[in-house]
Coordinates of C-alpha atoms and ligand atoms in Angstrom, one line a residue:
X22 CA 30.9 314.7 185.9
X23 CA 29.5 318.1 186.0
X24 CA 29.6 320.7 183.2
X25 CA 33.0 322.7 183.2
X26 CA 30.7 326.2 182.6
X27 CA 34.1 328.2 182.0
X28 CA 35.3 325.5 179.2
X29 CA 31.8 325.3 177.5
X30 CA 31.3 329.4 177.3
X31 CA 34.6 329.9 175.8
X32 CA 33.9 327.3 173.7
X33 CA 30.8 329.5 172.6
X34 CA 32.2 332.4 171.4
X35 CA 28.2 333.5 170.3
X36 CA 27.5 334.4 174.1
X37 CA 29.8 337.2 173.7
X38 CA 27.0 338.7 171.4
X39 CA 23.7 337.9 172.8
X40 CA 21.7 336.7 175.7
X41 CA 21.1 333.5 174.2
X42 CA 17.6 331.7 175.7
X43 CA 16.3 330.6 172.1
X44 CA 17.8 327.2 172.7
X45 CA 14.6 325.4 171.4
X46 CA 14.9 326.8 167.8
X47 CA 18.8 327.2 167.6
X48 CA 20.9 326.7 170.2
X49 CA 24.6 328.7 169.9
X50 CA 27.2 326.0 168.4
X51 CA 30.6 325.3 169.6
X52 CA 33.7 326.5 167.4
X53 CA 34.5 323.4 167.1
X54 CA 31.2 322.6 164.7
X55 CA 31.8 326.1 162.7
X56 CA 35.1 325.8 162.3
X57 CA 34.2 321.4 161.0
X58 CA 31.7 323.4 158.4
X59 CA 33.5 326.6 157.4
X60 CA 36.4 323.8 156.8
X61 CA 34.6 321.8 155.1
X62 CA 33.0 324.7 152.8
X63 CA 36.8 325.9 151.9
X64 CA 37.4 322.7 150.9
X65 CA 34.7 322.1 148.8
X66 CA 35.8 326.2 147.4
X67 CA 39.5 325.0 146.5
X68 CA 39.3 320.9 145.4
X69 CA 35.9 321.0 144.4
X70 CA 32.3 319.6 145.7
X71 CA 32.9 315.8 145.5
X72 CA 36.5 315.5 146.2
X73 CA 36.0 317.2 149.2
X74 CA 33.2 314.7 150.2
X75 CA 35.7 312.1 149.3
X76 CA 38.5 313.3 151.2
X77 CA 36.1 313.8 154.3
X78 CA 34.7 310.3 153.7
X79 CA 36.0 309.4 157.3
X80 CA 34.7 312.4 158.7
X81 CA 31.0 311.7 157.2
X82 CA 30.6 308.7 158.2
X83 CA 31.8 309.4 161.6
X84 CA 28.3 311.4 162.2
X85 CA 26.8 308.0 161.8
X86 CA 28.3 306.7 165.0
X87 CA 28.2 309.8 166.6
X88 CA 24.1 309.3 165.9
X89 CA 24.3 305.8 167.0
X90 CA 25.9 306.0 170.2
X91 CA 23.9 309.0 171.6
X92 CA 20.9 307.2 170.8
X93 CA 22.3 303.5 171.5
X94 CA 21.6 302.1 168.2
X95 CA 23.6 300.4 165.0
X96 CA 24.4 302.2 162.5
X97 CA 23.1 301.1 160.0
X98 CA 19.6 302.4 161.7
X99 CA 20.8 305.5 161.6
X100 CA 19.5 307.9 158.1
X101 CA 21.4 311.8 157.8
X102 CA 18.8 313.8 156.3
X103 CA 17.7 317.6 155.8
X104 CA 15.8 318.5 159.0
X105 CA 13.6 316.2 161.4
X106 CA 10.2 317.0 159.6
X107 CA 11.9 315.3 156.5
X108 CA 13.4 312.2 158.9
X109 CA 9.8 312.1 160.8
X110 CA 7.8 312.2 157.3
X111 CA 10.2 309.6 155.7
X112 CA 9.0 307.3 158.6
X113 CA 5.8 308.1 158.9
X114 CA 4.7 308.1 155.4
X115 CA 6.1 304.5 154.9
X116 CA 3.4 303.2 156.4
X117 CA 0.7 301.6 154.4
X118 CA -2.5 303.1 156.5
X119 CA -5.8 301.2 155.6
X120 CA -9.3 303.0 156.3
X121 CA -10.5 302.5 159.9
X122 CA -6.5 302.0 160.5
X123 CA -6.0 304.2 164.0
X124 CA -3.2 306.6 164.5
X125 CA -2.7 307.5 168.1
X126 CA -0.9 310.7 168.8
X127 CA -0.5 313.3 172.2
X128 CA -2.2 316.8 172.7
X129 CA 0.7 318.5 172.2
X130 CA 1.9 316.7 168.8
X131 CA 3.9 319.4 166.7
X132 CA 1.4 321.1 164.1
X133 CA 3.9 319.5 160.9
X134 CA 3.1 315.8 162.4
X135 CA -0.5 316.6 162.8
X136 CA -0.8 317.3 159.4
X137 CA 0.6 314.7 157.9
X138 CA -1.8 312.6 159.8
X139 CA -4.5 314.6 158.6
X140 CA -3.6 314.6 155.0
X141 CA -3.3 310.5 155.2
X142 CA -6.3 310.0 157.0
X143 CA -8.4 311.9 154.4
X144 CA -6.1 310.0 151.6
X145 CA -6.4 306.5 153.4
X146 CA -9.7 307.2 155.2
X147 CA -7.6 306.5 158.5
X148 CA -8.6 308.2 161.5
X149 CA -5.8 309.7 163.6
X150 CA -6.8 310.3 167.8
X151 CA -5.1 312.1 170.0
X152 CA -4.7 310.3 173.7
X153 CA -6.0 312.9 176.8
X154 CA -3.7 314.3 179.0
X155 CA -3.1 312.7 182.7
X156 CA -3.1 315.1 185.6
X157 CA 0.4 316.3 185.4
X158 CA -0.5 317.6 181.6
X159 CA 1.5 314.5 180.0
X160 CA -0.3 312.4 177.6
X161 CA -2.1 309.6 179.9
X162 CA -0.8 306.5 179.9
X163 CA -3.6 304.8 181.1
X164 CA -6.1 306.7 178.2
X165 CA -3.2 305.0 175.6
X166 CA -4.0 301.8 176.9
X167 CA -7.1 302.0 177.3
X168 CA -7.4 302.9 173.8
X169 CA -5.1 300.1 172.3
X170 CA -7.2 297.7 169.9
X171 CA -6.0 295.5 166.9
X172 CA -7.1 298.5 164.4
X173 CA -3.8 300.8 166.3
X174 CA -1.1 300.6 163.1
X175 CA 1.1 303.2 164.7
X176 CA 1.5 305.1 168.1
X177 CA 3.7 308.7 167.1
X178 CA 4.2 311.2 170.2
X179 CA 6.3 313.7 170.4
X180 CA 8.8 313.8 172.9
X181 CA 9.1 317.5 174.4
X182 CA 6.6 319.5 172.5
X183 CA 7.6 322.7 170.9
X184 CA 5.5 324.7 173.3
X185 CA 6.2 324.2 177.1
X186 CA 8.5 322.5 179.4
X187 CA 6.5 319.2 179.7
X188 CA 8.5 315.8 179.0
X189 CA 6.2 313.1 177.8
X190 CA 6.5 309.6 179.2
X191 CA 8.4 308.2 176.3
X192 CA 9.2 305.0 177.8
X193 CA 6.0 304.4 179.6
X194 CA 4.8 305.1 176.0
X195 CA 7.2 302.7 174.8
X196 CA 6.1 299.9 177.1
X197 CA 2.7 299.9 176.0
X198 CA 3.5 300.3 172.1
X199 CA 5.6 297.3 172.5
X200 CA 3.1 295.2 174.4
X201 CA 0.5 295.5 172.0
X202 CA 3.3 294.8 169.1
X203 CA 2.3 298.6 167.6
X204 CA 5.0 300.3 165.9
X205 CA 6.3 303.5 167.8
X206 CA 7.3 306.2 166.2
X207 CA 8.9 309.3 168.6
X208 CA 9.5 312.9 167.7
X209 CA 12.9 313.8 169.2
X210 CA 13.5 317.3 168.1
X211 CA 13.2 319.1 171.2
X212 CA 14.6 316.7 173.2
X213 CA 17.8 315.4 171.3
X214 CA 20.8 317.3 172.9
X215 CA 19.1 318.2 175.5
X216 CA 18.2 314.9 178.0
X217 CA 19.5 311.1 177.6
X218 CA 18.1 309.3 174.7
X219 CA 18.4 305.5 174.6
X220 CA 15.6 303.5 171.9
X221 CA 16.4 300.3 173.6
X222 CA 15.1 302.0 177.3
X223 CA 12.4 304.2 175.8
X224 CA 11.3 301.2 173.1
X225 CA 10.8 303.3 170.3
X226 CA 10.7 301.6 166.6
X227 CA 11.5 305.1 165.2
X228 CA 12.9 308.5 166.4
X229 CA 13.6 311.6 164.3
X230 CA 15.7 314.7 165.5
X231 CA 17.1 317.8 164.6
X232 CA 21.0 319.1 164.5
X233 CA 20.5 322.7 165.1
X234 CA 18.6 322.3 167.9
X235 CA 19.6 321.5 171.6
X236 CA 22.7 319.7 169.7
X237 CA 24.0 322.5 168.9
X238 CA 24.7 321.7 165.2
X239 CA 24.3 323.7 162.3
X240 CA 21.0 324.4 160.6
X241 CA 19.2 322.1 157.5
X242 CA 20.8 319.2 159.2
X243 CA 18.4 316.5 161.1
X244 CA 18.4 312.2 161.6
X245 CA 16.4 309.3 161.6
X246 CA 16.8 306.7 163.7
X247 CA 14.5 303.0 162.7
X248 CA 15.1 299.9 164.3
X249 CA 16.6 297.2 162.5
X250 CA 14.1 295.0 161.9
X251 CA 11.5 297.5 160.7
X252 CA 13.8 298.7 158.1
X253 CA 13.1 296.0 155.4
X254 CA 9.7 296.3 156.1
X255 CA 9.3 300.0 155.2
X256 CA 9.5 301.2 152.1
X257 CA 10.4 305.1 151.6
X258 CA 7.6 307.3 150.1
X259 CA 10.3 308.5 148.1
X260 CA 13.6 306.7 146.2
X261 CA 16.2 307.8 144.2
X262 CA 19.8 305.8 143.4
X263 CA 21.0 306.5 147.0
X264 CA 18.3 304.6 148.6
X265 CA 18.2 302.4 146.0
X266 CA 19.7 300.8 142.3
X267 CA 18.1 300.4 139.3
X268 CA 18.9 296.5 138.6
X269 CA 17.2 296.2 135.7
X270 CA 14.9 298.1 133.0
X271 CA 11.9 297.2 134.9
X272 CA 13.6 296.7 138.3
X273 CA 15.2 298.4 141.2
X274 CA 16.8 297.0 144.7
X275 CA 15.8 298.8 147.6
X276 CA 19.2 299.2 150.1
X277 CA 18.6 297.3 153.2
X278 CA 20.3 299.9 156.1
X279 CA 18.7 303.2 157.3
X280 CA 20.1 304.8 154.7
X281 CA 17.3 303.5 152.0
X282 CA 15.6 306.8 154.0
X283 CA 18.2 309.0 152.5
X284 CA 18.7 311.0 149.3
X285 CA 21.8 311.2 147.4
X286 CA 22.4 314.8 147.6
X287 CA 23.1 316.4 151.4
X288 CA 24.6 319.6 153.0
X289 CA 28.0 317.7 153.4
X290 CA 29.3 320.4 155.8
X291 CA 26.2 320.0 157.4
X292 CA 26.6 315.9 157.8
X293 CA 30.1 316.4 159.2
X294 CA 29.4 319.7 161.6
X295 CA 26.1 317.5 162.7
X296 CA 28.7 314.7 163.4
X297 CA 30.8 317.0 165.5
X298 CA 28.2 318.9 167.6
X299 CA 27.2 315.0 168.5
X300 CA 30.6 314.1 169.5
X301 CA 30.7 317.9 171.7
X302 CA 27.3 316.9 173.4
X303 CA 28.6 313.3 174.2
X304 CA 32.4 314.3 175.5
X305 CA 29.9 316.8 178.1
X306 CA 27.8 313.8 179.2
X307 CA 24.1 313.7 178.4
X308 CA 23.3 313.1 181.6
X309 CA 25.1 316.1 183.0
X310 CA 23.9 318.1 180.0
X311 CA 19.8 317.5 181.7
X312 CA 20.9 317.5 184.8
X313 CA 22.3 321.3 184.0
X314 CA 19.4 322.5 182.0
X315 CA 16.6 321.5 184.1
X316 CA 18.3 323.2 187.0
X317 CA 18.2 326.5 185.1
X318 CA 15.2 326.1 184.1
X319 CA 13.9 325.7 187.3
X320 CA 15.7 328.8 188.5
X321 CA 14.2 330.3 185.8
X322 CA 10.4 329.4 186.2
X323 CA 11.2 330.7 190.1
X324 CA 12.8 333.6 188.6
X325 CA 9.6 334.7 186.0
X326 CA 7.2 333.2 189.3
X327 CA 8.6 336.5 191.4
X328 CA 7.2 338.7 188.6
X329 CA 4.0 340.8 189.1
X330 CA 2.0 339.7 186.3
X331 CA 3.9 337.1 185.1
X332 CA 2.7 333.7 184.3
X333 CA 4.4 330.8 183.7
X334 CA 2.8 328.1 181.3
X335 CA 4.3 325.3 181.6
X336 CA 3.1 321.7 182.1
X337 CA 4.1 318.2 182.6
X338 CA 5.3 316.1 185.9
X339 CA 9.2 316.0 184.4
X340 CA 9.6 319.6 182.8
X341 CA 13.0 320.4 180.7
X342 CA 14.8 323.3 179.0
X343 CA 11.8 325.5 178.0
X344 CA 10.3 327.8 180.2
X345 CA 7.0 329.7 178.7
X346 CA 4.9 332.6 179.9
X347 CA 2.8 335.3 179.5
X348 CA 2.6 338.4 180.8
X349 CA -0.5 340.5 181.8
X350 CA 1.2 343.9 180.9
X351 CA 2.1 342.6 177.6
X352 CA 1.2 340.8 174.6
X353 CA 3.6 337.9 173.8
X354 CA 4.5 338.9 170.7
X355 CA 5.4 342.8 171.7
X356 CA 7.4 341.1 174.6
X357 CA 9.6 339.2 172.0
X358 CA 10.3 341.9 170.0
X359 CA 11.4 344.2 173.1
X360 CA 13.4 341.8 174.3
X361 CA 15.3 340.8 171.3
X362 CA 15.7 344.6 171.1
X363 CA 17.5 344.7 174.1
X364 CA 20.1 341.9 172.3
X365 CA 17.6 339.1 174.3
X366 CA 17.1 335.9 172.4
X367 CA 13.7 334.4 172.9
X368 CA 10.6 332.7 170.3
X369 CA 7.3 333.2 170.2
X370 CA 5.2 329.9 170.4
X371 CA 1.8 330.3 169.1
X372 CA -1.4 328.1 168.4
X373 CA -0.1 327.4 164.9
X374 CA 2.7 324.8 166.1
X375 CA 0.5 322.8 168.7
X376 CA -3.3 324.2 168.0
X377 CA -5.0 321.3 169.9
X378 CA -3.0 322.0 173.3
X379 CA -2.9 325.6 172.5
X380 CA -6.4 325.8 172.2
X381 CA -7.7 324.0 174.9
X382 CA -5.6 325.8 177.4
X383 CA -7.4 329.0 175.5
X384 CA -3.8 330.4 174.8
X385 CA -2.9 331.8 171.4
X386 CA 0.8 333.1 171.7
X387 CA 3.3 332.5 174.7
X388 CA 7.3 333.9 175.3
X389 CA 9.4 330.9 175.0
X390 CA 12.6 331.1 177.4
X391 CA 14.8 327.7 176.3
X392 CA 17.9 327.8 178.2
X393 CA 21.1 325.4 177.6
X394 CA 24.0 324.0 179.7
X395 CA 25.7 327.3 178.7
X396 CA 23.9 329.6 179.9
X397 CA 24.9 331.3 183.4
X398 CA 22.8 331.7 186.4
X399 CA 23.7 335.7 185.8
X400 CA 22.3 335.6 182.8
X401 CA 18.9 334.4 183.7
X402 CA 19.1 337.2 186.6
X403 CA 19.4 339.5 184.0
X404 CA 16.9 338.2 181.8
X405 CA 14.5 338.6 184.3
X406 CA 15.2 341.9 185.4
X407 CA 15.0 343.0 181.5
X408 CA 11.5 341.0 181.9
X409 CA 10.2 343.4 185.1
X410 CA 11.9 346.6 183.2
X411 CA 9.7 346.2 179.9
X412 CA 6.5 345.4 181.7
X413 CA 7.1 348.1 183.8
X414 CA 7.2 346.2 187.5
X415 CA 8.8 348.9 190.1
Ligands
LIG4 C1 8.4 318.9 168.2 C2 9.0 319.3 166.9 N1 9.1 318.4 165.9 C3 9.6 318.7 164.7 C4 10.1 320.0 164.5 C5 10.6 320.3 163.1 O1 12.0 320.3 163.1 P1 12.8 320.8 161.8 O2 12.6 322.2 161.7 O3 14.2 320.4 162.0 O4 12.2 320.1 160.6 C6 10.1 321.0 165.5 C7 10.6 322.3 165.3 O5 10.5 323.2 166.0 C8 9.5 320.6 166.8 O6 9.4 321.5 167.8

C-alpha cells in the first residue's frame, strides 16, 4: 500500500515550520511520538520518576516488540540503549580480539566505528582492514572473500554510510560472514526507518540503530539487536545490576537476554516515544516507506543534475534517502548556512565522519539533502530553486 502523503504531513505538524531535508540526522516525528514523550514527562512531573515507569511498564516493554518485529527478531535479542554508537560499542567491544586477530570493515565505515577499531587494535595489537570498493562504489564482495581467512574474528560494515546515498550489500555481506562462520556485526543507523530490515535475510549476528533518525523517534534513544545464540557468548565491556546481579560477595550472574547490553538507568520517555515512532514506521509499511524515499530522492539527484555547477556525489549500485553535492559557486559549508537561512534544513558531511572514503574521492565537505516519505515532490522543487537562487544560476 502506498503512503497516504496527506495523512502522514498532517501527522507532521514540524513541516508547517521548515523545509525539512535533514532526514539523516533527525528526521521530523509524528505527534503521536511527542505527544507518547511529553506524556510520559508529565507523568513523571506529577507521580514521580519510577511510578511513572511503573505505570508505563506496558508501554516500555512494548518498544521491545516494536524493535523485534521491524527487524524480525525475538525479543529478548533486542537491548534499548542511549544512541547507536553506545548499542554498536556494546557489541563490538565484547569481543575478545587477540593480536594478528583481523577486523574487516567498508570504505565508508562511520568515523566513531573506525575508531573504536583503531583504539583495540593498538590495545589488542589486532589489525582492522577495510575491504575495496566494487565498481558501483559498494564495498566488493568479491575483495571480502577474497580476504576471508581463519585469523577474520569479526566482519562490521555499515549499512548506509553517513555520507552518500550508496546502500551496501548487507546480505551479500551476510552470506559470506556466515559461510566462513565470522560474526557479523551491521551498522543500521542510517538505514533503520528508512528501507526493510530483516537479520534472518541479511544474516547479521549484530545490528545497532538509532531512534531519532529515519524512525522518526526522539533524540538519545538508539537499539541493539544480537542474535540469540551469541548472546551468552558475549560479555558486555560494561555491567551494572541491570545487566547483571551480584549473587554473592565475590560473584555476579550475568542476565542471559539482550538486555545484559543495557544499563539500569534510560530516558524512559525516550524508550516509550522510540516504541511508538516504531509502531508509526510499521502501520506505514517499510517497504512502502523505501519505495517512497528512493523515488524522491531520485527526483532529487535529477533535480540538483539540472543545475549549472552542481554536482551530485553520490555512489553505490542501490542508492537511498541521501542525496549529496557540491557546488562549484559555493563552498559546502557557506551553502548550508544559506540555506538553513532561508528556513532550509540540510547537514554538512565532512571528512571527519568517513575520512577514508572522503579522502580518497579528494572531497573534504559535501551538502547533505536526506529526504523522507514526508516530504512533497513541491518541496524538492523548491529546494532546488532556493539551490540555483544562492549560487546565483539565471
Ligand atoms: C553510520 C552511522 N553510524 C552511527 C552513527 C551514530 O549514531 P548516534 O548518534 O545515534 O550514536 C551515525 C550518526 O550519524 C551514523 O551515520
Amino acid at each position: 500500500m502506498a503512503i497516504d502523503l496527506a495523512r502522514v504531513r498532517a501527522d507532521t505538524p514540524g513541516l508547517s515550520h521548515v523545509l525539512h531535508l535533514n532526514n539523516a540526522g533527525a528526521a521530523l516525528p509524528p505527534s503521536v511520538v511527542t505527544e507518547a514523550v511529553i506524556g510520559h514527562l508529565r507523568r513523571e512531573a506529577e507521580i514521580g520518576g519510577y511510578e511513572a515507569a511503573e505505570e508505563a511498564e506496558g508501554l516500555l516493554e512494548r518498544s521491545y516488540d516494536a524493535v523485534a518485529q521491524l527487524l524480525n527478531c525475538h525479543r529478548e535479542e533486542v537491548a534499548v540503549v542511549e544512541n547507536a554508537t553506545r548499542a554498536w560499542d556494546m557489541a563490538f567491544y565484547a569481543f575478545p580480539f587477540r593480536p594478528g586477530d583481523r577486523i574487516l570493515t567498508g570504505k565508508a565505515e562511520y568515523a566513531s566505528n573506525y575508531i573504536s577499531f583503531l583504539q583495540v587494535a593498538r590495545r589488542t595489537g589486532a589489525v582492522v582492514e577495510a575491504i575495496e570498493d566494487d565498481e558501483y562504489g559498494q564495498i566488493s564482495v568479491a575483495a571480502l572473500e577474497r580476504a576471508i581467512d581463519k585469523r577474520v574474528k569479526l566482519i562490521a560494515l555499515t549499512h548506509v554510510p553517513t555520507n552518500g546515498g550508496l546502500i551496501n550489500p548487507a546480505a551479500e555481506v551476510g552470506r559470506v560472514a556466515k559461510a566462513a562462520g565470522i560474526p557479523f556485526l551491521l551498522d543500521a543507523c542510517q538505514s533503520a526507518g528508512q528501507l526493510p530490515l530483516d537479520v534472518e535475510g541479511i544474516g547479521c549476528d549484530m545490528l545497532s540503530a538509532t531512534g531519532r533518525k529515519f524512525l522518526r523517534g526522539p533524540r538519545a534513544i538508539g537499539f541493539l539487536y544480537v542474535r540469540r545464540d551469541l548472546i551468552e557468548k558475549l560479555e558486555p565491556p560494561f555491567l551494572d545490576l541491570h545487566a547483571a546481579t551480584w549473587t554473592g560477595p565475590d560473584r555476579y550472574e550475568i542476565r542471559r537476554d539482550a538486555r545484559r547490553f543495557e544499563n539500569w538507568e534510560v530516558n524512559f520517555a525516550g524508550k516509550i516515544g522510540l516504541g511508538v515512532a516504531i509502531e508509526y514506521a510499521l502501520e506505514q509499511g517499510l517497504h512502502a516507506i523505501a519505495a517512497r524515499v528512493q523515488k524522491l530522492a531520485a527526483e532529487l539527484r535529477e533535480l540538483l543534475t539540472a543545475i549549472p555547477g552542481v554536482t551530485v556525489r553520490d555512489k553505490g549500485r542501490d542508492r537511498c534517502g541521501i542525496v549529496t553535492f557540491t557546488a562549484e559557486r559555493m563552498p559546502a559549508e557557506e551553502l548550508q548556512t544559506a540555506l538553513a537561512r532561508r528556513r532550509i534544513n540540510t547537514s554538512l558531511t565532512t571528512t571527519s565522519s568517513t575520512l577514508l572514503d572522503m579522502t580518497e574521492r579528494h572531497l573534504t565537505a559535501m551538502v547533505r539533502a536526506s529526504v523522507h516519505y514526508y516530504n512533497s515532490e513541491e518541496e524538492l522543487e523548491r529546494f532546488a530553486a532556493a539551490l540555483a537562487d544562492l549560487i546565483c544560476v539565471p
